mmCIF file of C-alpha atoms in Angstrom:
data_model
loop_
_atom_site.group_PDB
_atom_site.id
_atom_site.type_symbol
_atom_site.label_atom_id
_atom_site.label_comp_id
_atom_site.label_asym_id
_atom_site.label_seq_id
_atom_site.Cartn_x
_atom_site.Cartn_y
_atom_site.Cartn_z
ATOM 1 C CA UNK I 1 33.241 -56.592 17.472
ATOM 2 C CA UNK I 2 33.099 -55.099 21.117
ATOM 3 C CA UNK I 3 30.630 -55.025 23.628
ATOM 4 C CA UNK I 4 28.816 -51.676 24.606
ATOM 5 C CA UNK I 5 27.040 -50.371 27.387
ATOM 6 C CA UNK I 6 24.363 -48.242 26.168
ATOM 7 C CA UNK I 7 22.402 -45.540 28.160
ATOM 8 C CA UNK I 8 18.677 -45.217 28.786
ATOM 9 C CA UNK I 9 16.939 -41.930 28.371
ATOM 10 C CA UNK I 10 14.217 -41.233 31.106
ATOM 11 C CA UNK I 11 11.749 -39.130 29.123
ATOM 12 C CA UNK I 12 8.281 -38.772 30.694
ATOM 13 C CA UNK I 13 6.438 -40.581 28.071
ATOM 14 C CA UNK I 14 8.519 -43.813 28.375
ATOM 15 C CA UNK I 15 7.605 -47.190 29.364
ATOM 16 C CA UNK I 16 8.180 -48.567 32.876
ATOM 17 C CA UNK I 17 8.080 -52.317 31.590
ATOM 18 C CA UNK I 18 9.245 -52.797 28.013
ATOM 19 C CA UNK I 19 13.141 -52.109 28.426
ATOM 20 C CA UNK I 20 13.207 -53.768 31.878
ATOM 21 C CA UNK I 21 11.500 -56.924 30.833
ATOM 22 C CA UNK I 22 13.571 -56.952 27.604
ATOM 23 C CA UNK I 23 16.841 -56.765 29.389
ATOM 24 C CA UNK I 24 15.786 -59.116 32.106
ATOM 25 C CA UNK I 25 15.677 -56.447 34.997
ATOM 26 C CA UNK I 26 12.976 -56.149 37.589
ATOM 27 C CA UNK I 27 9.666 -54.627 36.245
ATOM 28 C CA UNK I 28 8.091 -52.200 36.455
ATOM 29 C CA UNK I 29 11.072 -49.875 36.708
ATOM 30 C CA UNK I 30 11.413 -47.123 39.296
ATOM 31 C CA UNK I 31 10.734 -44.536 36.586
ATOM 32 C CA UNK I 32 9.885 -44.015 32.961
ATOM 33 C CA UNK I 33 12.464 -45.700 30.565
ATOM 34 C CA UNK I 34 11.878 -44.011 27.017
ATOM 35 C CA UNK I 35 14.932 -44.865 24.778
ATOM 36 C CA UNK I 36 18.066 -47.172 24.867
ATOM 37 C CA UNK I 37 20.607 -45.189 22.977
ATOM 38 C CA UNK I 38 23.252 -47.064 20.840
ATOM 39 C CA UNK I 39 26.019 -45.025 19.372
ATOM 40 C CA UNK I 40 28.166 -42.224 19.736
ATOM 41 C CA UNK I 41 25.752 -39.273 19.861
ATOM 42 C CA UNK I 42 27.529 -36.649 22.220
ATOM 43 C CA UNK I 43 24.339 -36.072 24.413
ATOM 44 C CA UNK I 44 24.418 -39.974 25.677
ATOM 45 C CA UNK I 45 27.156 -42.019 24.043
ATOM 46 C CA UNK I 46 27.519 -45.851 24.577
ATOM 47 C CA UNK I 47 30.734 -46.798 26.269
ATOM 48 C CA UNK I 48 33.272 -49.466 25.731
ATOM 49 C CA UNK I 49 35.195 -51.352 28.382
ATOM 50 C CA UNK I 50 38.796 -49.716 28.612
ATOM 51 C CA UNK I 51 41.833 -50.766 30.790
ATOM 52 C CA UNK I 52 40.968 -48.046 33.235
ATOM 53 C CA UNK I 53 37.170 -48.028 33.039
ATOM 54 C CA UNK I 54 34.534 -47.101 30.654
ATOM 55 C CA UNK I 55 35.412 -45.252 27.450
ATOM 56 C CA UNK I 56 32.949 -43.186 25.539
ATOM 57 C CA UNK I 57 32.520 -44.374 21.988
ATOM 58 C CA UNK I 58 32.365 -40.741 21.002
ATOM 59 C CA UNK I 59 35.667 -40.205 22.511
ATOM 60 C CA UNK I 60 37.004 -43.527 21.012
ATOM 61 C CA UNK I 61 35.928 -42.418 17.413
ATOM 62 C CA UNK I 62 37.232 -38.971 17.986
ATOM 63 C CA UNK I 63 40.702 -40.062 18.847
ATOM 64 C CA UNK I 64 40.890 -42.431 15.726
ATOM 65 C CA UNK I 65 38.192 -41.609 13.261
ATOM 66 C CA UNK I 66 39.737 -43.316 10.485
ATOM 67 C CA UNK I 67 40.266 -46.478 12.334
ATOM 68 C CA UNK I 68 36.679 -46.687 13.428
ATOM 69 C CA UNK I 69 34.945 -45.158 10.458
ATOM 70 C CA UNK I 70 37.031 -45.756 7.442
ATOM 71 C CA UNK I 71 38.419 -43.171 5.236
ATOM 72 C CA UNK I 72 35.420 -43.041 2.895
ATOM 73 C CA UNK I 73 33.037 -42.505 5.769
ATOM 74 C CA UNK I 74 35.219 -39.675 7.119
ATOM 75 C CA UNK I 75 35.211 -38.044 3.783
ATOM 76 C CA UNK I 76 31.432 -38.199 3.307
ATOM 77 C CA UNK I 77 30.238 -37.445 6.942
ATOM 78 C CA UNK I 78 33.232 -35.935 8.663
ATOM 79 C CA UNK I 79 34.962 -37.595 11.904
ATOM 80 C CA UNK I 80 31.769 -38.841 13.460
ATOM 81 C CA UNK I 81 29.413 -41.745 13.507
ATOM 82 C CA UNK I 82 26.674 -40.649 10.999
ATOM 83 C CA UNK I 83 23.775 -42.605 12.379
ATOM 84 C CA UNK I 84 22.240 -43.473 15.906
ATOM 85 C CA UNK I 85 20.427 -46.628 16.765
ATOM 86 C CA UNK I 86 17.649 -46.594 19.352
ATOM 87 C CA UNK I 87 15.196 -49.040 21.065
ATOM 88 C CA UNK I 88 12.034 -46.774 21.686
ATOM 89 C CA UNK I 89 9.406 -47.668 24.264
ATOM 90 C CA UNK I 90 6.308 -45.284 24.437
ATOM 91 C CA UNK I 91 3.759 -45.453 27.008
ATOM 92 C CA UNK I 92 2.384 -42.082 26.338
ATOM 93 C CA UNK I 93 2.289 -39.819 23.018
ATOM 94 C CA UNK I 94 5.370 -38.057 21.983
ATOM 95 C CA UNK I 95 5.316 -34.582 20.639
ATOM 96 C CA UNK I 96 3.962 -33.808 17.188
ATOM 97 C CA UNK I 97 7.255 -33.268 15.376
ATOM 98 C CA UNK I 98 9.132 -32.889 12.047
ATOM 99 C CA UNK I 99 12.809 -32.636 11.100
ATOM 100 C CA UNK I 100 14.504 -30.273 8.552
ATOM 101 C CA UNK I 101 16.304 -31.200 5.302
ATOM 102 C CA UNK I 102 20.099 -30.994 5.209
ATOM 103 C CA UNK I 103 20.093 -27.669 3.387
ATOM 104 C CA UNK I 104 17.704 -26.032 6.007
ATOM 105 C CA UNK I 105 19.589 -27.518 8.874
ATOM 106 C CA UNK I 106 23.000 -26.226 7.770
ATOM 107 C CA UNK I 107 21.466 -22.686 6.760
ATOM 108 C CA UNK I 108 19.574 -22.126 10.098
ATOM 109 C CA UNK I 109 22.407 -23.662 12.400
ATOM 110 C CA UNK I 110 24.905 -21.264 10.693
ATOM 111 C CA UNK I 111 22.515 -18.401 11.289
ATOM 112 C CA UNK I 112 22.290 -19.311 14.913
ATOM 113 C CA UNK I 113 18.653 -20.047 14.864
ATOM 114 C CA UNK I 114 18.030 -21.542 18.438
ATOM 115 C CA UNK I 115 15.834 -24.333 16.963
ATOM 116 C CA UNK I 116 18.862 -25.885 15.543
ATOM 117 C CA UNK I 117 21.514 -27.537 17.611
ATOM 118 C CA UNK I 118 23.381 -28.984 14.903
ATOM 119 C CA UNK I 119 23.913 -28.569 11.049
ATOM 120 C CA UNK I 120 22.466 -32.176 10.202
ATOM 121 C CA UNK I 121 19.241 -33.428 9.029
ATOM 122 C CA UNK I 122 17.339 -36.320 10.794
ATOM 123 C CA UNK I 123 15.627 -38.737 8.515
ATOM 124 C CA UNK I 124 14.395 -41.792 10.640
ATOM 125 C CA UNK I 125 13.181 -45.268 10.306
ATOM 126 C CA UNK I 126 11.192 -46.944 12.979
ATOM 127 C CA UNK I 127 10.518 -50.715 12.965
ATOM 128 C CA UNK I 128 7.895 -52.233 15.384
ATOM 129 C CA UNK I 129 8.800 -55.013 17.619
ATOM 130 C CA UNK I 130 5.315 -55.106 19.120
ATOM 131 C CA UNK I 131 2.169 -53.442 17.959
ATOM 132 C CA UNK I 132 2.910 -49.759 17.496
ATOM 133 C CA UNK I 133 0.606 -46.899 17.093
ATOM 134 C CA UNK I 134 1.743 -43.697 15.315
ATOM 135 C CA UNK I 135 0.508 -40.614 13.510
ATOM 136 C CA UNK I 136 2.558 -40.290 10.183
ATOM 137 C CA UNK I 137 2.296 -37.610 7.534
ATOM 138 C CA UNK I 138 -0.661 -35.712 6.211
ATOM 139 C CA UNK I 139 -3.732 -37.649 5.011
ATOM 140 C CA UNK I 140 -6.185 -36.587 2.318
ATOM 141 C CA UNK I 141 -7.453 -33.099 3.451
ATOM 142 C CA UNK I 142 -11.020 -34.082 2.719
ATOM 143 C CA UNK I 143 -10.949 -36.781 5.025
ATOM 144 C CA UNK I 144 -9.545 -34.337 7.680
ATOM 145 C CA UNK I 145 -12.267 -31.829 6.806
ATOM 146 C CA UNK I 146 -14.885 -34.389 7.421
ATOM 147 C CA UNK I 147 -13.486 -35.219 10.856
ATOM 148 C CA UNK I 148 -13.096 -31.741 12.051
ATOM 149 C CA UNK I 149 -16.546 -30.775 10.567
ATOM 150 C CA UNK I 150 -18.127 -33.677 12.527
ATOM 151 C CA UNK I 151 -16.294 -33.132 15.719
ATOM 152 C CA UNK I 152 -16.142 -29.268 16.076
ATOM 153 C CA UNK I 153 -19.048 -28.026 14.161
ATOM 154 C CA UNK I 154 -19.390 -24.425 13.283
ATOM 155 C CA UNK I 155 -16.378 -23.402 15.454
ATOM 156 C CA UNK I 156 -14.002 -25.236 13.194
ATOM 157 C CA UNK I 157 -15.641 -23.960 9.914
ATOM 158 C CA UNK I 158 -12.639 -21.622 8.947
ATOM 159 C CA UNK I 159 -10.091 -24.557 9.421
ATOM 160 C CA UNK I 160 -12.652 -26.919 7.523
ATOM 161 C CA UNK I 161 -12.839 -24.367 4.570
ATOM 162 C CA UNK I 162 -9.056 -24.329 4.216
ATOM 163 C CA UNK I 163 -8.974 -28.165 4.083
ATOM 164 C CA UNK I 164 -11.915 -28.296 1.549
ATOM 165 C CA UNK I 165 -9.650 -26.144 -0.655
ATOM 166 C CA UNK I 166 -6.525 -28.291 0.012
ATOM 167 C CA UNK I 167 -4.826 -25.487 1.948
ATOM 168 C CA UNK I 168 -2.990 -27.584 4.316
ATOM 169 C CA UNK I 169 -0.564 -24.970 5.533
ATOM 170 C CA UNK I 170 -3.301 -22.507 6.352
ATOM 171 C CA UNK I 171 -5.212 -25.206 8.119
ATOM 172 C CA UNK I 172 -2.213 -26.106 10.297
ATOM 173 C CA UNK I 173 -1.192 -22.513 11.028
ATOM 174 C CA UNK I 174 -4.794 -21.479 12.126
ATOM 175 C CA UNK I 175 -4.914 -24.354 14.479
ATOM 176 C CA UNK I 176 -1.507 -23.771 16.126
ATOM 177 C CA UNK I 177 -2.287 -20.009 16.449
ATOM 178 C CA UNK I 178 -5.961 -20.411 17.461
ATOM 179 C CA UNK I 179 -7.147 -16.942 18.823
ATOM 180 C CA UNK I 180 -9.809 -18.154 21.192
ATOM 181 C CA UNK I 181 -9.566 -20.298 24.122
ATOM 182 C CA UNK I 182 -7.717 -23.604 23.230
ATOM 183 C CA UNK I 183 -8.794 -25.744 26.162
ATOM 184 C CA UNK I 184 -12.515 -24.848 25.323
ATOM 185 C CA UNK I 185 -11.806 -25.925 21.718
ATOM 186 C CA UNK I 186 -10.252 -29.267 22.716
ATOM 187 C CA UNK I 187 -13.096 -30.004 25.109
ATOM 188 C CA UNK I 188 -15.709 -29.337 22.366
ATOM 189 C CA UNK I 189 -14.132 -31.774 19.949
ATOM 190 C CA UNK I 190 -13.664 -34.515 22.600
ATOM 191 C CA UNK I 191 -17.411 -34.162 23.001
ATOM 192 C CA UNK I 192 -18.295 -34.323 19.444
ATOM 193 C CA UNK I 193 -20.053 -37.033 17.498
ATOM 194 C CA UNK I 194 -17.764 -37.986 14.687
ATOM 195 C CA UNK I 195 -16.153 -41.115 13.414
ATOM 196 C CA UNK I 196 -15.355 -43.452 16.466
ATOM 197 C CA UNK I 197 -11.661 -43.806 15.546
ATOM 198 C CA UNK I 198 -11.281 -40.081 15.252
ATOM 199 C CA UNK I 199 -13.107 -39.457 18.587
ATOM 200 C CA UNK I 200 -10.990 -42.217 20.317
ATOM 201 C CA UNK I 201 -7.909 -40.410 18.935
ATOM 202 C CA UNK I 202 -8.605 -36.935 20.314
ATOM 203 C CA UNK I 203 -9.833 -38.166 23.544
ATOM 204 C CA UNK I 204 -6.779 -40.202 23.982
ATOM 205 C CA UNK I 205 -4.423 -37.188 23.240
ATOM 206 C CA UNK I 206 -6.626 -34.643 25.386
ATOM 207 C CA UNK I 207 -6.174 -36.915 28.245
ATOM 208 C CA UNK I 208 -2.438 -35.923 28.119
ATOM 209 C CA UNK I 209 -2.750 -32.353 26.547
ATOM 210 C CA UNK I 210 -6.245 -30.948 27.263
ATOM 211 C CA UNK I 211 -5.499 -27.319 26.022
ATOM 212 C CA UNK I 212 -3.081 -28.317 23.194
ATOM 213 C CA UNK I 213 -4.154 -27.638 19.603
ATOM 214 C CA UNK I 214 -1.870 -30.272 18.542
ATOM 215 C CA UNK I 215 -4.947 -32.518 19.555
ATOM 216 C CA UNK I 216 -6.737 -31.163 16.569
ATOM 217 C CA UNK I 217 -3.662 -31.187 14.202
ATOM 218 C CA UNK I 218 -3.357 -34.872 15.044
ATOM 219 C CA UNK I 219 -6.606 -35.273 13.030
ATOM 220 C CA UNK I 220 -4.913 -34.036 9.628
ATOM 221 C CA UNK I 221 -2.428 -37.058 9.890
ATOM 222 C CA UNK I 222 -2.530 -40.730 8.864
ATOM 223 C CA UNK I 223 -3.219 -43.118 12.041
ATOM 224 C CA UNK I 224 -1.116 -45.991 11.687
ATOM 225 C CA UNK I 225 -0.864 -49.203 13.686
ATOM 226 C CA UNK I 226 2.401 -51.310 12.816
ATOM 227 C CA UNK I 227 2.508 -55.091 13.229
ATOM 228 C CA UNK I 228 5.873 -56.270 14.415
ATOM 229 C CA UNK I 229 8.397 -56.108 11.558
ATOM 230 C CA UNK I 230 6.542 -53.264 9.792
ATOM 231 C CA UNK I 231 8.074 -49.871 9.621
ATOM 232 C CA UNK I 232 7.467 -46.242 9.077
ATOM 233 C CA UNK I 233 9.829 -43.900 7.176
ATOM 234 C CA UNK I 234 9.803 -40.366 8.189
ATOM 235 C CA UNK I 235 12.001 -38.236 5.637
ATOM 236 C CA UNK I 236 12.504 -34.379 6.409
ATOM 237 C CA UNK I 237 9.229 -32.350 6.558
ATOM 238 C CA UNK I 238 6.810 -35.148 7.387
ATOM 239 C CA UNK I 239 4.862 -34.287 10.738
ATOM 240 C CA UNK I 240 4.367 -37.261 12.863
ATOM 241 C CA UNK I 241 3.939 -38.505 16.426
ATOM 242 C CA UNK I 242 4.655 -41.878 18.065
ATOM 243 C CA UNK I 243 1.659 -42.758 20.273
ATOM 244 C CA UNK I 244 2.503 -46.067 22.065
ATOM 245 C CA UNK I 245 4.477 -49.319 21.507
ATOM 246 C CA UNK I 246 8.118 -50.276 21.066
ATOM 247 C CA UNK I 247 10.268 -50.218 18.223
ATOM 248 C CA UNK I 248 13.881 -50.191 17.005
ATOM 249 C CA UNK I 249 14.510 -46.801 15.447
ATOM 250 C CA UNK I 250 17.582 -45.626 13.223
ATOM 251 C CA UNK I 251 18.256 -42.062 12.333
ATOM 252 C CA UNK I 252 20.862 -39.594 11.095
ATOM 253 C CA UNK I 253 22.789 -38.537 14.322
ATOM 254 C CA UNK I 254 20.946 -35.184 14.829
ATOM 255 C CA UNK I 255 18.878 -33.503 17.594
ATOM 256 C CA UNK I 256 16.950 -30.928 15.109
ATOM 257 C CA UNK I 257 13.372 -31.273 16.046
ATOM 258 C CA UNK I 258 10.572 -28.736 15.205
ATOM 259 C CA UNK I 259 7.629 -29.451 17.327
ATOM 260 C CA UNK I 260 3.953 -28.886 16.371
ATOM 261 C CA UNK I 261 2.056 -29.630 19.590
ATOM 262 C CA UNK I 262 1.402 -32.414 22.220
ATOM 263 C CA UNK I 263 4.317 -30.815 24.281
ATOM 264 C CA UNK I 264 4.863 -28.342 27.087
ATOM 265 C CA UNK I 265 8.056 -27.201 25.157
ATOM 266 C CA UNK I 266 8.157 -24.302 22.692
ATOM 267 C CA UNK I 267 6.374 -24.476 19.484
ATOM 268 C CA UNK I 268 7.986 -22.095 16.582
ATOM 269 C CA UNK I 269 5.088 -22.148 14.290
ATOM 270 C CA UNK I 270 6.706 -19.919 11.784
ATOM 271 C CA UNK I 271 9.918 -22.128 11.552
ATOM 272 C CA UNK I 272 7.820 -25.328 11.471
ATOM 273 C CA UNK I 273 5.759 -24.049 8.603
ATOM 274 C CA UNK I 274 8.963 -23.489 6.569
ATOM 275 C CA UNK I 275 10.042 -27.118 7.166
ATOM 276 C CA UNK I 276 6.654 -29.052 6.825
ATOM 277 C CA UNK I 277 5.903 -30.668 3.492
ATOM 278 C CA UNK I 278 2.242 -30.026 2.888
ATOM 279 C CA UNK I 279 1.617 -33.035 0.648
ATOM 280 C CA UNK I 280 -0.198 -36.175 1.247
ATOM 281 C CA UNK I 281 1.530 -39.165 2.501
ATOM 282 C CA UNK I 282 -0.323 -41.832 0.915
ATOM 283 C CA UNK I 283 1.418 -44.959 2.407
ATOM 284 C CA UNK I 284 3.494 -44.434 5.375
ATOM 285 C CA UNK I 285 4.031 -48.005 6.138
ATOM 286 C CA UNK I 286 7.066 -49.692 4.804
ATOM 287 C CA UNK I 287 7.040 -53.553 4.569
ATOM 288 C CA UNK I 288 10.328 -55.626 5.172
ATOM 289 C CA UNK I 289 12.259 -56.906 2.237
ATOM 290 C CA UNK I 290 13.872 -60.253 2.581
ATOM 291 C CA UNK I 291 17.355 -60.171 1.242
ATOM 292 C CA UNK I 292 18.638 -63.498 2.323
ATOM 293 C CA UNK I 293 17.121 -66.388 4.531
ATOM 294 C CA UNK I 294 16.383 -64.983 8.052
ATOM 295 C CA UNK I 295 17.680 -61.456 6.921
ATOM 296 C CA UNK I 296 15.286 -58.426 6.129
ATOM 297 C CA UNK I 297 15.719 -54.787 5.583
ATOM 298 C CA UNK I 298 13.719 -51.671 4.992
ATOM 299 C CA UNK I 299 15.178 -49.692 1.944
ATOM 300 C CA UNK I 300 15.252 -45.971 2.399
ATOM 301 C CA UNK I 301 16.649 -43.278 0.078
ATOM 302 C CA UNK I 302 19.375 -41.855 2.161
ATOM 303 C CA UNK I 303 23.166 -42.920 2.542
ATOM 304 C CA UNK I 304 23.407 -41.996 6.297
ATOM 305 C CA UNK I 305 22.253 -45.410 7.480
ATOM 306 C CA UNK I 306 20.767 -48.929 6.762
ATOM 307 C CA UNK I 307 19.077 -51.500 9.173
ATOM 308 C CA UNK I 308 18.894 -55.144 8.830
ATOM 309 C CA UNK I 309 17.059 -57.521 11.101
ATOM 310 C CA UNK I 310 18.535 -61.110 11.503
ATOM 311 C CA UNK I 311 16.858 -64.122 12.883
ATOM 312 C CA UNK I 312 18.954 -67.061 11.670
ATOM 313 C CA UNK I 313 22.734 -67.679 11.193
ATOM 314 C CA UNK I 314 24.080 -65.219 8.484
ATOM 315 C CA UNK I 315 26.918 -63.495 6.884
ATOM 316 C CA UNK I 316 26.583 -59.830 6.267
ATOM 317 C CA UNK I 317 28.914 -57.740 4.089
ATOM 318 C CA UNK I 318 28.133 -54.107 5.193
ATOM 319 C CA UNK I 319 29.595 -50.642 4.432
ATOM 320 C CA UNK I 320 31.466 -49.064 7.094
ATOM 321 C CA UNK I 321 31.109 -49.132 11.027
ATOM 322 C CA UNK I 322 28.323 -51.286 12.452
ATOM 323 C CA UNK I 323 26.091 -51.077 15.577
ATOM 324 C CA UNK I 324 24.169 -54.357 16.750
ATOM 325 C CA UNK I 325 21.151 -54.665 19.299
ATOM 326 C CA UNK I 326 19.933 -58.062 20.269
ATOM 327 C CA UNK I 327 16.093 -57.999 20.916
ATOM 328 C CA UNK I 328 15.314 -61.813 21.725
ATOM 329 C CA UNK I 329 17.204 -64.735 22.605
ATOM 330 C CA UNK I 330 21.152 -65.035 22.489
ATOM 331 C CA UNK I 331 23.255 -64.504 19.465
ATOM 332 C CA UNK I 332 27.050 -64.491 18.721
ATOM 333 C CA UNK I 333 28.187 -61.885 16.344
ATOM 334 C CA UNK I 334 31.717 -61.332 15.170
ATOM 335 C CA UNK I 335 34.128 -59.740 12.681
ATOM 336 C CA UNK I 336 37.814 -59.876 12.016
ATOM 337 C CA UNK I 337 38.367 -57.825 15.483
ATOM 338 C CA UNK I 338 36.569 -60.189 17.646
ATOM 339 C CA UNK I 339 33.383 -62.164 18.445
ATOM 340 C CA UNK I 340 30.885 -61.176 21.445
ATOM 341 C CA UNK I 341 27.741 -62.841 22.716
ATOM 342 C CA UNK I 342 24.572 -60.694 23.047
ATOM 343 C CA UNK I 343 21.445 -61.427 25.062
ATOM 344 C CA UNK I 344 18.332 -59.422 24.945
ATOM 345 C CA UNK I 345 18.771 -55.647 25.145
ATOM 346 C CA UNK I 346 22.521 -55.790 24.784
ATOM 347 C CA UNK I 347 24.710 -54.033 22.317
ATOM 348 C CA UNK I 348 27.729 -54.173 20.441
ATOM 349 C CA UNK I 349 29.884 -52.078 17.963
ATOM 350 C CA UNK I 350 32.204 -53.090 15.134
ATOM 351 C CA UNK I 351 34.837 -50.894 13.113
ATOM 352 C CA UNK I 352 34.949 -50.374 9.386
ATOM 353 C CA UNK I 353 37.307 -52.577 7.375
ATOM 354 C CA UNK I 354 36.757 -55.565 9.582
ATOM 355 C CA UNK I 355 35.506 -57.899 6.930
ATOM 356 C CA UNK I 356 31.932 -59.622 6.772
ATOM 357 C CA UNK I 357 29.926 -59.918 9.863
ATOM 358 C CA UNK I 358 29.206 -63.464 10.955
ATOM 359 C CA UNK I 359 25.918 -63.925 13.104
ATOM 360 C CA UNK I 360 24.846 -67.264 14.823
ATOM 361 C CA UNK I 361 22.607 -68.420 17.579
ATOM 362 C CA UNK I 362 18.834 -68.452 18.293
ATOM 363 C CA UNK I 363 17.705 -65.099 18.624
ATOM 364 C CA UNK I 364 16.897 -61.724 16.965
ATOM 365 C CA UNK I 365 19.450 -58.923 16.275
ATOM 366 C CA UNK I 366 19.123 -55.584 14.430
ATOM 367 C CA UNK I 367 22.230 -54.366 12.812
ATOM 368 C CA UNK I 368 22.803 -50.839 11.600
ATOM 369 C CA UNK I 369 25.297 -49.519 9.283
ATOM 370 C CA UNK I 370 25.788 -46.981 6.403
ATOM 371 C CA UNK I 371 23.452 -46.864 3.460
ATOM 372 C CA UNK I 372 24.399 -47.513 -0.114
#
């Protein structure tokens, strides 16, 4: 194992307290701190301590991919780390978004579609480390119709009719291409008399995006509150938004995002409609599964990554390279290449073929690896 220095992304929706407090720095921070990136993504790679200064993990892997990743990983995914680990801290809502499947990403990237910056998919798993609010996947369209009818009245009748008929795609398209004044529509809904939970949600979102139809699209999704240790799994095509809280997120290493609102950035409605899965996501929450004393995981149906949370001394036999993030206390973590000590907010990397991972100490560490 080797220590990493991992960069923080300063997106506007980030918290000014979570990452600073977790790493023991002065809080609040000068500006927003949204995501700690752990890995070799070229946009913001972690760095290793080299003889002549910091060395990008992406460059280190590029120089010796088989040594870092193992021959099997290179054969499956190419000479790159196939997953990215993050610590996400949201103080304001993220954009409504979805990610393409692998086939769509390859097709559209090859075609030069500007929505696609690489040829990879981006399934993701987020595990809460504090209470976390999110919107995840479409809920029962009849429930959504009730909400829009109560809040919007006759103005939203065409959307309600689509939902009553189960026509989710038509309802989403109509909201995102609304022909009238969007700010007036959002204001109308925030002044409605519907379910208190729905009303609270639209007012919360409208405070950030007063003329964005994504405020109404949000009412088509499942509102979720995660307790620490619970997770949401977002496969390709599921529309979602993270609203507030902190969590550890692991994903396939990609930047392919199709936005659906709650953002000043461009929304390509046509491409989004091609990517979305217009089906009800009945249960978006994934419960932890204990696989050994003090070791839990959240099974997901992809082989790009797996995530384990360790809270007591343990030995892990994992496939391929690993990334480690300490989120509480202090732990030692080692393999055949070396042993490192991690305090809260610190990170490390281990190569493939280094034998079992040994973890000790009084703390909490998340370990990312390849999936089965």
